[in-house]
mmCIF file of C-alpha atoms in Angstrom:
data_model
loop_
_atom_site.group_PDB
_atom_site.id
_atom_site.type_symbol
_atom_site.label_atom_id
_atom_site.label_comp_id
_atom_site.label_asym_id
_atom_site.label_seq_id
_atom_site.Cartn_x
_atom_site.Cartn_y
_atom_site.Cartn_z
ATOM 1 C CA MET A 485 -94.153 19.321 -4.437
ATOM 2 C CA ASN A 486 -93.198 15.920 -3.185
ATOM 3 C CA LYS A 487 -91.874 15.035 -6.596
ATOM 4 C CA LYS A 488 -89.795 18.225 -6.794
ATOM 5 C CA PHE A 489 -88.467 17.602 -3.285
ATOM 6 C CA SER A 490 -87.386 14.016 -4.201
ATOM 7 C CA ILE A 491 -85.685 15.196 -7.370
ATOM 8 C CA GLY A 492 -83.903 17.950 -5.415
ATOM 9 C CA ILE A 493 -82.638 15.451 -2.842
ATOM 10 C CA LEU A 494 -81.429 13.153 -5.617
ATOM 11 C CA ILE A 495 -79.578 16.035 -7.274
ATOM 12 C CA ILE A 496 -77.982 16.999 -3.964
ATOM 13 C CA LEU A 497 -76.945 13.356 -3.375
ATOM 14 C CA PHE A 498 -75.369 13.166 -6.835
ATOM 15 C CA ILE A 499 -73.460 16.385 -6.181
ATOM 16 C CA PHE A 500 -72.199 15.083 -2.830
ATOM 17 C CA GLN A 501 -71.308 11.752 -4.405
ATOM 18 C CA GLY A 502 -69.224 13.577 -6.998
ATOM 19 C CA ALA A 503 -67.628 15.694 -4.278
ATOM 20 C CA PHE A 504 -66.746 12.573 -2.275
ATOM 21 C CA ALA A 505 -65.305 10.999 -5.394
ATOM 22 C CA VAL A 506 -63.093 14.026 -5.985
ATOM 23 C CA PHE A 507 -62.177 14.983 -2.411
ATOM 24 C CA GLY A 508 -62.761 11.770 -0.502
ATOM 25 C CA ALA A 509 -60.833 9.477 -2.813
ATOM 26 C CA GLU A 510 -57.176 9.090 -2.166
ATOM 27 C CA ASN A 511 -55.331 11.333 -4.539
ATOM 28 C CA LYS A 512 -52.153 9.467 -3.827
ATOM 29 C CA SER A 513 -49.023 11.069 -5.015
ATOM 30 C CA ILE A 514 -46.300 8.456 -4.691
ATOM 31 C CA ASP A 515 -43.033 9.778 -3.314
ATOM 32 C CA ILE A 516 -39.905 8.178 -4.801
ATOM 33 C CA LYS A 517 -38.283 8.204 -1.335
ATOM 34 C CA SER A 518 -41.169 6.369 0.382
ATOM 35 C CA LYS A 519 -40.873 2.874 1.857
ATOM 36 C CA GLU A 520 -43.717 1.668 -0.360
ATOM 37 C CA PHE A 521 -41.898 2.772 -3.509
ATOM 38 C CA LYS A 522 -38.607 1.313 -2.255
ATOM 39 C CA ALA A 523 -40.282 -2.066 -1.703
ATOM 40 C CA VAL A 524 -41.530 -2.063 -5.291
ATOM 41 C CA ALA A 525 -38.455 -0.633 -7.056
ATOM 42 C CA SER A 526 -35.861 -2.680 -5.164
ATOM 43 C CA GLN A 527 -37.213 -5.961 -6.515
ATOM 44 C CA PHE A 528 -36.068 -5.109 -10.072
ATOM 45 C CA ILE A 529 -32.467 -4.997 -11.292
ATOM 46 C CA CYS A 530 -31.365 -1.995 -13.325
ATOM 47 C CA THR A 531 -30.638 -2.678 -16.983
ATOM 48 C CA CYS A 532 -27.877 -0.067 -17.356
ATOM 49 C CA GLY A 533 -25.227 -2.576 -16.272
ATOM 50 C CA CYS A 534 -24.518 -1.182 -12.799
ATOM 51 C CA GLY A 535 -25.729 -4.363 -11.087
ATOM 52 C CA GLN A 536 -27.885 -2.479 -8.580
ATOM 53 C CA ASP A 537 -31.627 -2.475 -8.154
ATOM 54 C CA HIS A 538 -33.690 0.342 -9.655
ATOM 55 C CA TYR A 539 -34.185 2.033 -6.304
ATOM 56 C CA SER A 540 -30.489 2.379 -5.488
ATOM 57 C CA CYS A 541 -29.081 2.825 -9.025
ATOM 58 C CA ASP A 542 -26.894 5.918 -8.919
ATOM 59 C CA MET A 543 -25.116 5.714 -12.256
ATOM 60 C CA ALA A 544 -24.551 9.174 -13.669
ATOM 61 C CA GLY A 545 -26.919 9.728 -16.551
ATOM 62 C CA CYS A 546 -28.773 6.418 -16.204
ATOM 63 C CA LYS A 547 -31.887 7.072 -18.266
ATOM 64 C CA ASN A 548 -33.194 3.545 -17.701
ATOM 65 C CA THR A 549 -33.765 4.053 -14.012
ATOM 66 C CA GLU A 550 -35.474 7.426 -14.341
ATOM 67 C CA ALA A 551 -37.925 6.109 -16.942
ATOM 68 C CA PHE A 552 -38.495 2.937 -14.916
ATOM 69 C CA LYS A 553 -39.156 4.898 -11.724
ATOM 70 C CA ALA A 554 -41.644 7.135 -13.541
ATOM 71 C CA GLU A 555 -43.407 4.050 -14.892
ATOM 72 C CA LEU A 556 -43.523 2.480 -11.418
ATOM 73 C CA VAL A 557 -44.980 5.661 -9.915
ATOM 74 C CA ASP A 558 -47.638 5.708 -12.642
ATOM 75 C CA MET A 559 -48.538 2.063 -11.971
ATOM 76 C CA MET A 560 -48.697 2.628 -8.221
ATOM 77 C CA GLU A 561 -50.916 5.695 -8.659
ATOM 78 C CA LYS A 562 -53.271 3.560 -10.743
ATOM 79 C CA GLY A 563 -53.606 1.260 -7.733
ATOM 80 C CA MET A 564 -51.388 -1.655 -8.687
ATOM 81 C CA ASP A 565 -49.684 -3.337 -5.745
ATOM 82 C CA LYS A 566 -46.177 -4.785 -5.462
ATOM 83 C CA ASP A 567 -47.110 -8.280 -6.639
ATOM 84 C CA GLU A 568 -49.125 -7.088 -9.631
ATOM 85 C CA ILE A 569 -46.252 -4.882 -10.784
ATOM 86 C CA ARG A 570 -43.769 -7.749 -10.387
ATOM 87 C CA GLU A 571 -46.008 -10.093 -12.392
ATOM 88 C CA TYR A 572 -46.342 -7.470 -15.136
ATOM 89 C CA TYR A 573 -42.585 -7.035 -15.517
ATOM 90 C CA VAL A 574 -41.815 -10.757 -15.274
ATOM 91 C CA LYS A 575 -44.287 -11.379 -18.109
ATOM 92 C CA ALA A 576 -42.860 -8.496 -20.141
ATOM 93 C CA LEU A 577 -39.104 -8.891 -19.499
ATOM 94 C CA GLY A 578 -38.648 -12.330 -17.960
ATOM 95 C CA GLU A 579 -37.275 -13.429 -14.592
ATOM 96 C CA GLU A 580 -33.900 -11.831 -15.370
ATOM 97 C CA ILE A 581 -35.321 -8.463 -14.255
ATOM 98 C CA LEU A 582 -35.760 -9.692 -10.657
ATOM 99 C CA THR A 583 -33.064 -9.113 -8.035
ATOM 100 C CA ALA A 584 -33.943 -12.368 -6.246
ATOM 101 C CA PRO A 585 -35.057 -15.625 -7.829
ATOM 102 C CA VAL A 586 -38.576 -16.922 -7.688
ATOM 103 C CA LYS A 587 -38.660 -19.453 -4.856
ATOM 104 C CA SER A 588 -39.949 -22.334 -6.938
ATOM 105 C CA GLY A 589 -39.086 -24.532 -9.881
ATOM 106 C CA PHE A 590 -35.934 -24.279 -11.923
ATOM 107 C CA SER A 591 -35.002 -20.821 -10.604
ATOM 108 C CA LEU A 592 -34.580 -22.164 -7.089
ATOM 109 C CA THR A 593 -32.560 -25.122 -8.378
ATOM 110 C CA ALA A 594 -30.323 -22.880 -10.474
ATOM 111 C CA TRP A 595 -29.509 -20.692 -7.460
ATOM 112 C CA VAL A 596 -29.012 -23.483 -4.892
ATOM 113 C CA LEU A 597 -27.217 -26.138 -6.969
ATOM 114 C CA PRO A 598 -23.832 -24.335 -7.312
ATOM 115 C CA PHE A 599 -23.576 -23.854 -3.551
ATOM 116 C CA ALA A 600 -24.507 -27.487 -2.939
ATOM 117 C CA ALA A 601 -21.875 -28.629 -5.472
ATOM 118 C CA ILE A 602 -19.155 -26.502 -3.837
ATOM 119 C CA GLY A 603 -20.127 -27.853 -0.408
ATOM 120 C CA GLY A 604 -20.042 -31.445 -1.684
ATOM 121 C CA ALA A 605 -16.660 -30.947 -3.357
ATOM 122 C CA GLY A 606 -15.240 -29.410 -0.166
ATOM 123 C CA THR A 607 -16.489 -32.339 1.886
ATOM 124 C CA GLY A 608 -14.972 -34.816 -0.590
ATOM 125 C CA ILE A 609 -11.592 -33.061 -0.479
ATOM 126 C CA PHE A 610 -11.705 -33.072 3.325
ATOM 127 C CA PHE A 611 -12.199 -36.854 3.443
ATOM 128 C CA ILE A 612 -9.488 -37.499 0.809
ATOM 129 C CA ILE A 613 -6.926 -35.455 2.761
ATOM 130 C CA ARG A 614 -7.989 -37.166 5.971
ATOM 131 C CA LYS A 615 -7.426 -40.571 4.338
ATOM 132 C CA TRP A 616 -3.952 -39.525 3.138
ATOM 133 C CA VAL A 617 -3.002 -38.380 6.617
ATOM 134 C CA LYS A 618 -4.175 -41.658 8.166
ATOM 135 C CA LYS A 619 -2.284 -43.612 5.516
ATOM 136 C CA ASN A 620 0.910 -41.851 6.598
ATOM 137 C CA GLY A 621 0.003 -42.357 10.269
ATOM 138 C CA ASN A 622 3.083 -44.518 10.834
ATOM 139 C CA SER A 623 5.204 -41.482 10.128
ATOM 140 C CA GLU A 624 6.878 -41.623 13.558
ATOM 141 C CA GLU A 625 8.563 -44.880 12.630
ATOM 142 C CA MET A 626 9.530 -43.431 9.264
ATOM 143 C CA VAL A 627 10.959 -40.334 10.935
ATOM 144 C CA ALA A 628 13.057 -42.469 13.271
ATOM 145 C CA ASP A 629 14.401 -44.475 10.304
ATOM 146 C CA ASP A 630 15.165 -41.272 8.433
ATOM 147 C CA GLN A 631 17.029 -39.862 11.428
ATOM 148 C CA GLU A 632 19.199 -42.991 11.667
ATOM 149 C CA LYS A 633 19.972 -42.797 7.945
ATOM 150 C CA ASP A 634 20.842 -39.121 8.263
ATOM 151 C CA GLU A 635 23.237 -39.827 11.144
ATOM 152 C CA ILE A 636 24.976 -42.603 9.203
ATOM 153 C CA GLU A 637 25.284 -40.405 6.093
ATOM 154 C CA GLU A 638 26.659 -37.569 8.208
ATOM 155 C CA GLU A 639 29.304 -39.850 9.724
ATOM 156 C CA ILE A 640 30.336 -41.125 6.300
ATOM 157 C CA LEU A 641 30.560 -37.606 4.875
ATOM 158 C CA SER A 642 32.546 -36.318 7.839
ATOM 159 C CA SER A 643 35.007 -39.236 7.564
ATOM 160 C CA ILE A 644 35.495 -38.592 3.818
ATOM 161 C CA ILE A 645 36.049 -34.900 4.465
ATOM 162 C CA GLU A 646 38.528 -35.709 7.223
ATOM 163 C CA GLU A 647 40.512 -38.066 4.925
ATOM 164 C CA GLU A 648 40.633 -35.457 2.170
ATOM 165 C CA ARG A 649 41.762 -32.811 4.549
ATOM 166 C CA LYS A 650 44.594 -35.018 5.829
ATOM 167 C CA LYS A 651 45.797 -35.581 2.288
ATOM 168 C CA TYR A 652 46.184 -31.941 1.478
ATOM 169 C CA LEU A 653 47.127 -30.511 4.819
#
Protein backbone atom coordinates (compact mmCIF):
# COMPACT_ATOMS: atom_id res chain seq x y z
CA MET A 1 0.00 0.00 0.00
CA ASN A 2 2.84 2.31 0.82
CA LYS A 3 4.36 1.64 -2.56
CA LYS A 4 1.07 2.36 -4.36
CA PHE A 5 0.64 5.55 -2.33
CA SER A 6 4.17 6.77 -3.27
CA ILE A 7 3.60 6.02 -6.94
CA GLY A 8 0.24 7.84 -6.81
CA ILE A 9 1.85 10.91 -5.25
CA LEU A 10 4.59 10.87 -7.89
CA ILE A 11 1.99 10.66 -10.66
CA ILE A 12 0.04 13.55 -9.14
CA LEU A 13 3.26 15.61 -8.86
CA PHE A 14 4.10 14.93 -12.52
CA ILE A 15 0.60 16.00 -13.55
CA PHE A 16 0.86 19.21 -11.52
CA GLN A 17 4.34 19.85 -12.89
CA GLY A 18 2.96 19.56 -16.42
CA ALA A 19 0.05 21.83 -15.50
CA PHE A 20 2.44 24.44 -14.08
CA ALA A 21 4.53 24.20 -17.22
CA VAL A 22 1.49 24.84 -19.39
CA PHE A 23 -0.43 27.35 -17.25
CA GLY A 24 2.26 28.77 -15.00
CA ALA A 25 4.79 29.55 -17.71
CA GLU A 26 4.53 32.88 -19.37
CA ASN A 27 2.73 32.43 -22.62
CA LYS A 28 3.94 35.80 -23.76
CA SER A 29 2.29 37.18 -26.79
CA ILE A 30 4.37 40.16 -27.86
CA ASP A 31 2.34 43.17 -28.92
CA ILE A 32 3.84 45.19 -31.79
CA LYS A 33 2.76 48.42 -30.05
CA SER A 34 4.47 47.58 -26.73
CA LYS A 35 7.42 49.52 -25.33
CA GLU A 36 9.49 46.33 -25.20
CA PHE A 37 8.98 45.70 -28.91
CA LYS A 38 9.65 49.36 -29.74
CA ALA A 39 12.97 49.20 -27.89
CA VAL A 40 14.01 46.19 -29.95
CA ALA A 41 12.68 47.25 -33.38
CA SER A 42 13.85 50.87 -33.21
CA GLN A 43 17.51 49.86 -33.06
CA PHE A 44 17.42 48.54 -36.65
CA ILE A 45 17.15 50.65 -39.81
CA CYS A 46 14.62 49.61 -42.44
CA THR A 47 16.09 48.28 -45.67
CA CYS A 48 13.32 49.58 -47.95
CA GLY A 49 15.12 52.91 -48.40
CA CYS A 50 12.84 55.08 -46.27
CA GLY A 51 15.62 55.89 -43.80
CA GLN A 52 13.47 55.15 -40.75
CA ASP A 53 13.84 52.45 -38.15
CA HIS A 54 11.77 49.28 -38.42
CA TYR A 55 9.39 50.36 -35.69
CA SER A 56 8.38 53.64 -37.33
CA CYS A 57 8.64 52.63 -41.02
CA ASP A 58 5.36 53.64 -42.63
CA MET A 59 6.15 53.20 -46.31
CA ALA A 60 3.11 51.97 -48.18
CA GLY A 61 3.59 48.34 -49.08
CA CYS A 62 6.92 47.91 -47.29
CA LYS A 63 7.20 44.13 -47.10
CA ASN A 64 10.61 44.31 -45.44
CA THR A 65 9.29 45.82 -42.25
CA GLU A 66 6.35 43.45 -41.89
CA ALA A 67 8.57 40.38 -42.29
CA PHE A 68 11.19 41.88 -39.97
CA LYS A 69 8.61 42.67 -37.29
CA ALA A 70 7.22 39.13 -37.48
CA GLU A 71 10.75 37.75 -37.11
CA LEU A 72 11.41 40.02 -34.11
CA VAL A 73 8.17 38.93 -32.43
CA ASP A 74 9.14 35.29 -32.98
CA MET A 75 12.59 35.87 -31.46
CA MET A 76 11.15 37.73 -28.48
CA GLU A 77 8.59 34.97 -27.86
CA LYS A 78 11.46 32.48 -27.81
CA GLY A 79 12.97 34.49 -24.96
CA MET A 80 15.72 36.42 -26.70
CA ASP A 81 16.39 39.85 -25.22
CA LYS A 82 17.26 43.13 -26.94
CA ASP A 83 21.03 42.60 -26.88
CA GLU A 84 20.88 39.02 -28.16
CA ILE A 85 18.68 40.08 -31.07
CA ARG A 86 21.02 42.97 -31.92
CA GLU A 87 24.05 40.66 -31.85
CA TYR A 88 22.25 38.19 -34.13
CA TYR A 89 21.44 40.82 -36.76
CA VAL A 90 24.86 42.49 -36.58
CA LYS A 91 26.47 39.10 -37.24
CA ALA A 92 24.02 38.35 -40.05
CA LEU A 93 23.76 41.76 -41.77
CA GLY A 94 26.63 43.85 -40.42
CA GLU A 95 26.68 47.11 -38.47
CA GLU A 96 24.90 48.92 -41.32
CA ILE A 97 21.57 47.59 -39.99
CA LEU A 98 21.92 49.59 -36.74
CA THR A 99 20.38 53.05 -36.38
CA ALA A 100 23.18 54.19 -34.05
CA PRO A 101 26.84 53.23 -34.23
CA VAL A 102 28.50 50.87 -31.83
CA LYS A 103 30.24 53.04 -29.25
CA SER A 104 33.69 51.57 -29.75
CA GLY A 105 36.41 51.13 -32.33
CA PHE A 106 36.27 52.38 -35.87
CA SER A 107 32.51 53.00 -35.82
CA LEU A 108 32.87 55.66 -33.14
CA THR A 109 35.78 57.25 -35.02
CA ALA A 110 33.85 57.26 -38.30
CA TRP A 111 30.90 59.06 -36.69
CA VAL A 112 32.89 61.60 -34.63
CA LEU A 113 35.72 62.50 -37.03
CA PRO A 114 33.64 64.51 -39.57
CA PHE A 115 32.22 66.73 -36.82
CA ALA A 116 35.68 67.25 -35.34
CA ALA A 117 37.06 68.17 -38.78
CA ILE A 118 34.26 70.70 -39.40
CA GLY A 119 34.84 72.21 -35.95
CA GLY A 120 38.60 72.46 -36.57
CA ALA A 121 38.10 74.04 -40.00
CA GLY A 122 35.65 76.58 -38.54
CA THR A 123 38.12 77.49 -35.81
CA GLY A 124 40.92 77.90 -38.38
CA ILE A 125 38.77 80.18 -40.55
CA PHE A 126 37.86 82.25 -37.49
CA PHE A 127 41.53 82.87 -36.64
CA ILE A 128 42.45 83.67 -40.27
CA ILE A 129 39.67 86.28 -40.54
CA ARG A 130 40.66 87.69 -37.16
CA LYS A 131 44.26 88.05 -38.37
CA TRP A 132 43.11 89.84 -41.55
CA VAL A 133 41.03 92.27 -39.53
CA LYS A 134 43.95 93.05 -37.20
CA LYS A 135 46.24 93.52 -40.19
CA ASN A 136 43.87 96.20 -41.49
CA GLY A 137 43.57 97.69 -37.99
CA ASN A 138 45.11 100.97 -39.15
CA SER A 139 42.09 101.48 -41.36
CA GLU A 140 41.17 104.77 -39.66
CA GLU A 141 44.31 106.39 -41.01
CA MET A 142 43.63 104.88 -44.42
CA VAL A 143 40.06 106.17 -44.35
CA ALA A 144 41.26 109.68 -43.52
CA ASP A 145 43.75 109.55 -46.43
CA ASP A 146 41.03 108.29 -48.75
CA GLN A 147 38.70 111.10 -47.69
CA GLU A 148 41.37 113.72 -48.44
CA LYS A 149 42.00 112.17 -51.86
CA ASP A 150 38.28 112.12 -52.58
CA GLU A 151 37.94 115.81 -51.68
CA ILE A 152 40.87 116.77 -53.92
CA GLU A 153 39.48 114.70 -56.82
CA GLU A 154 36.06 116.27 -56.33
CA GLU A 155 37.54 119.77 -56.47
CA ILE A 156 39.48 118.96 -59.63
CA LEU A 157 36.42 117.45 -61.31
CA SER A 158 34.20 120.37 -60.34
CA SER A 159 36.75 122.88 -61.69
CA ILE A 160 36.99 120.98 -65.02
CA ILE A 161 33.21 120.86 -65.29
CA GLU A 162 33.00 124.57 -64.52
CA GLU A 163 35.57 125.41 -67.25
CA GLU A 164 33.73 123.30 -69.80
CA ARG A 165 30.46 124.87 -68.93
CA LYS A 166 31.90 128.37 -69.37
CA LYS A 167 33.16 127.45 -72.82
CA TYR A 168 29.81 126.38 -74.13
CA LEU A 169 27.49 128.66 -72.25
